[in-house]
Amino acid sequence: MSTIARYITEDELLRMPSGSRYELIEGELRPMSPTGYEHGKATGRFHGFLSAHVWSNDLGDVLAAETGFVIARTADGRATVLAPDVSFVAKGRIPADADTRRFLELAPDLVAETLSPSDTAREVEAKVAMWLRAGVRAVLVLDPDSRSVKVHRSQNDIVSLSNEDELDLDDVVPGFRCRISDIFD
């Protein structure tokens, strides 16, 4: 006996009940677990620092964790929709005719993913690779346990920053810098 896979469209994903968080990988629904306090604190602090800088310099939009982006499609049209913990889209990148009530078919300029206890190294590496293939210019992986940040600008350009270092994203978000310790304190 064989089974036929039922793929979900991005429109079906968008209409799923609130309170449930999912991503879509080539049309397959992937649940996302709720996160713990340290995850939320680090994500919130980084979001706050980035938002204040972007807003005060009129650089674009900083978006919250529930914001999904269609970043790829299979040959038969099945979508991959990911929702990073924090994302930044530079001013002028969203087409004037885009329906911003839906998932945009667009790679953000910057995404940040904060590690959770439920994340495996393999899952995180796969997600970073998907973001980079989609055209994201910098993918940050925030690790509350080690109080560190990895900055991926390509598969081969990875910088590891510790609690004493400064995060410099001037090449993606003009003028943005913050101390790693400020994200985790």
Tab-separated table of C-alpha atoms in Angstrom:
chain	number	residue	atom	x	y	z
A	1	MET	CA	0.000	0.000	0.000
A	2	SER	CA	1.399	3.375	-0.934
A	3	THR	CA	0.525	6.789	0.328
A	4	ILE	CA	0.320	9.982	-1.613
A	5	ALA	CA	1.910	13.010	0.009
A	6	ARG	CA	-0.366	16.011	0.460
A	7	TYR	CA	1.544	19.185	-0.104
A	8	ILE	CA	0.477	22.501	1.395
A	9	THR	CA	0.473	25.733	-0.596
A	10	GLU	CA	1.695	29.014	0.821
A	11	ASP	CA	-1.915	30.279	0.706
A	12	GLU	CA	-3.023	27.361	2.907
A	13	LEU	CA	-0.134	28.067	5.269
A	14	LEU	CA	-1.138	31.719	5.514
A	15	ARG	CA	-4.690	30.720	6.519
A	16	MET	CA	-3.655	28.240	9.233
A	17	PRO	CA	-5.017	28.996	12.719
A	18	SER	CA	-3.093	31.563	14.727
A	19	GLY	CA	-1.197	30.157	17.654
A	20	SER	CA	0.378	27.482	15.442
A	21	ARG	CA	3.755	28.248	13.907
A	22	TYR	CA	4.936	26.381	10.859
A	23	GLU	CA	7.362	26.718	8.001
A	24	LEU	CA	6.996	25.112	4.597
A	25	ILE	CA	9.840	23.158	2.985
A	26	GLU	CA	9.056	22.298	-0.642
A	27	GLY	CA	5.367	22.120	0.241
A	28	GLU	CA	5.819	20.013	3.388
A	29	LEU	CA	4.567	21.498	6.646
A	30	ARG	CA	7.192	21.735	9.400
A	31	PRO	CA	6.030	22.645	12.925
A	32	MET	CA	8.042	25.162	14.926
A	33	SER	CA	8.225	24.658	18.686
A	34	PRO	CA	7.657	27.520	21.113
A	35	THR	CA	10.910	28.886	22.479
A	36	GLY	CA	12.263	29.515	25.952
A	37	TYR	CA	12.913	32.734	27.813
A	38	GLU	CA	16.600	33.166	26.869
A	39	HIS	CA	15.755	32.693	23.185
A	40	GLY	CA	13.031	35.320	23.396
A	41	LYS	CA	15.215	37.734	25.356
A	42	ALA	CA	18.158	37.553	22.926
A	43	THR	CA	15.887	37.772	19.885
A	44	GLY	CA	13.958	40.682	21.369
A	45	ARG	CA	17.070	42.630	22.311
A	46	PHE	CA	18.633	42.185	18.861
A	47	HIS	CA	15.334	43.104	17.192
A	48	GLY	CA	15.123	46.233	19.349
A	49	PHE	CA	18.665	47.411	18.576
A	50	LEU	CA	18.260	46.745	14.867
A	51	SER	CA	14.788	48.315	14.676
A	52	ALA	CA	15.880	51.512	16.433
A	53	HIS	CA	18.820	51.930	14.060
A	54	VAL	CA	16.862	51.112	10.889
A	55	TRP	CA	13.911	53.334	11.856
A	56	SER	CA	16.037	56.337	12.887
A	57	ASN	CA	18.011	56.153	9.628
A	58	ASP	CA	15.048	55.329	7.335
A	59	LEU	CA	16.806	52.219	5.973
A	60	GLY	CA	13.867	49.856	5.427
A	61	ASP	CA	11.867	47.427	7.556
A	62	VAL	CA	12.736	45.127	10.453
A	63	LEU	CA	10.234	42.293	10.763
A	64	ALA	CA	9.215	39.993	13.594
A	65	ALA	CA	9.445	36.218	13.817
A	66	GLU	CA	6.062	35.378	12.343
A	67	THR	CA	6.909	37.009	8.997
A	68	GLY	CA	7.240	34.358	6.298
A	69	PHE	CA	9.099	34.691	3.012
A	70	VAL	CA	8.755	32.474	-0.074
A	71	ILE	CA	12.418	31.837	-0.794
A	72	ALA	CA	12.269	28.960	-3.285
A	73	ARG	CA	9.991	26.810	-5.446
A	74	THR	CA	10.394	23.333	-6.845
A	75	ALA	CA	9.953	22.763	-10.583
A	76	ASP	CA	6.311	21.817	-9.948
A	77	GLY	CA	5.670	24.978	-7.896
A	78	ARG	CA	5.879	23.704	-4.305
A	79	ALA	CA	7.000	26.588	-2.108
A	80	THR	CA	9.566	26.901	0.631
A	81	VAL	CA	8.400	29.498	3.157
A	82	LEU	CA	10.705	30.326	6.051
A	83	ALA	CA	10.076	32.694	8.958
A	84	PRO	CA	13.291	33.883	10.633
A	85	ASP	CA	13.374	35.175	14.191
A	86	VAL	CA	14.329	38.655	12.888
A	87	SER	CA	14.621	39.947	9.328
A	88	PHE	CA	15.578	43.181	7.595
A	89	VAL	CA	14.495	44.283	4.125
A	90	ALA	CA	16.256	47.364	2.756
A	91	LYS	CA	14.223	50.351	1.626
A	92	GLY	CA	13.161	50.188	-2.013
A	93	ARG	CA	13.372	46.387	-2.392
A	94	ILE	CA	9.656	45.644	-2.132
A	95	PRO	CA	7.919	46.026	-5.514
A	96	ALA	CA	5.231	48.726	-5.527
A	97	ASP	CA	2.586	46.207	-6.618
A	98	ALA	CA	3.481	43.581	-3.964
A	99	ASP	CA	0.638	42.351	-1.751
A	100	THR	CA	2.300	42.785	1.634
A	101	ARG	CA	-0.597	41.045	3.404
A	102	ARG	CA	0.795	37.779	2.012
A	103	PHE	CA	4.184	36.074	2.106
A	104	LEU	CA	6.545	38.018	-0.118
A	105	GLU	CA	8.521	36.102	-2.701
A	106	LEU	CA	11.705	37.812	-1.651
A	107	ALA	CA	14.909	37.059	0.226
A	108	PRO	CA	15.467	39.547	3.055
A	109	ASP	CA	18.813	41.328	3.160
A	110	LEU	CA	19.485	40.042	6.684
A	111	VAL	CA	18.012	37.286	8.826
A	112	ALA	CA	18.745	36.283	12.399
A	113	GLU	CA	17.978	32.845	13.775
A	114	THR	CA	18.291	32.316	17.534
A	115	LEU	CA	19.155	28.793	18.648
A	116	SER	CA	16.571	26.941	20.727
A	117	PRO	CA	17.053	23.784	22.793
A	118	SER	CA	15.020	21.901	20.151
A	119	ASP	CA	17.331	22.938	17.275
A	120	THR	CA	19.850	20.442	15.954
A	121	ALA	CA	23.108	21.544	14.332
A	122	ARG	CA	22.023	19.851	11.101
A	123	GLU	CA	18.689	21.718	11.010
A	124	VAL	CA	20.377	25.066	11.638
A	125	GLU	CA	23.023	24.454	8.962
A	126	ALA	CA	20.317	23.465	6.468
A	127	LYS	CA	18.294	26.591	7.204
A	128	VAL	CA	21.371	28.846	6.897
A	129	ALA	CA	22.154	27.218	3.525
A	130	MET	CA	18.572	27.795	2.308
A	131	TRP	CA	18.708	31.471	3.282
A	132	LEU	CA	22.066	31.961	1.558
A	133	ARG	CA	20.912	30.164	-1.630
A	134	ALA	CA	17.871	32.455	-1.678
A	135	GLY	CA	20.145	35.513	-1.734
A	136	VAL	CA	20.191	36.707	1.883
A	137	ARG	CA	23.297	38.842	2.292
A	138	ALA	CA	23.955	37.941	5.947
A	139	VAL	CA	22.522	35.187	8.152
A	140	LEU	CA	23.130	35.541	11.877
A	141	VAL	CA	22.898	32.599	14.251
A	142	LEU	CA	22.508	33.830	17.827
A	143	ASP	CA	23.444	31.316	20.538
A	144	PRO	CA	22.204	32.323	24.002
A	145	ASP	CA	23.973	29.351	25.663
A	146	SER	CA	27.466	30.320	24.476
A	147	ARG	CA	26.616	34.039	24.234
A	148	SER	CA	27.976	34.099	20.705
A	149	VAL	CA	26.916	34.996	17.183
A	150	LYS	CA	27.958	33.412	13.888
A	151	VAL	CA	27.689	35.667	10.847
A	152	HIS	CA	27.300	33.762	7.549
A	153	ARG	CA	27.804	35.882	4.432
A	154	SER	CA	28.334	32.780	2.264
A	155	GLN	CA	28.986	29.081	2.833
A	156	ASN	CA	32.700	29.922	3.096
A	157	ASP	CA	32.559	33.354	4.769
A	158	ILE	CA	31.613	32.653	8.390
A	159	VAL	CA	32.711	34.828	11.289
A	160	SER	CA	32.292	33.700	14.900
A	161	LEU	CA	31.884	36.445	17.473
A	162	SER	CA	32.090	36.010	21.231
A	163	ASN	CA	30.560	37.980	24.060
A	164	GLU	CA	33.457	40.505	24.024
A	165	ASP	CA	33.237	41.264	20.278
A	166	GLU	CA	31.305	43.821	18.263
A	167	LEU	CA	28.834	42.870	15.535
A	168	ASP	CA	29.411	45.088	12.494
A	169	LEU	CA	26.746	44.811	9.780
A	170	ASP	CA	27.602	48.032	7.942
A	171	ASP	CA	27.791	46.171	4.603
A	172	VAL	CA	24.129	45.097	4.917
A	173	VAL	CA	22.573	47.631	7.315
A	174	PRO	CA	24.557	50.860	6.881
A	175	GLY	CA	26.031	52.091	10.160
A	176	PHE	CA	24.734	49.220	12.323
A	177	ARG	CA	27.002	47.967	15.088
A	178	CYS	CA	26.347	46.488	18.511
A	179	ARG	CA	28.271	44.627	21.169
A	180	ILE	CA	27.529	40.908	21.400
A	181	SER	CA	27.253	41.270	25.170
A	182	ASP	CA	24.385	43.772	24.708
A	183	ILE	CA	22.346	41.095	22.888
A	184	PHE	CA	22.650	38.593	25.725
A	185	ASP	CA	22.750	40.753	28.898
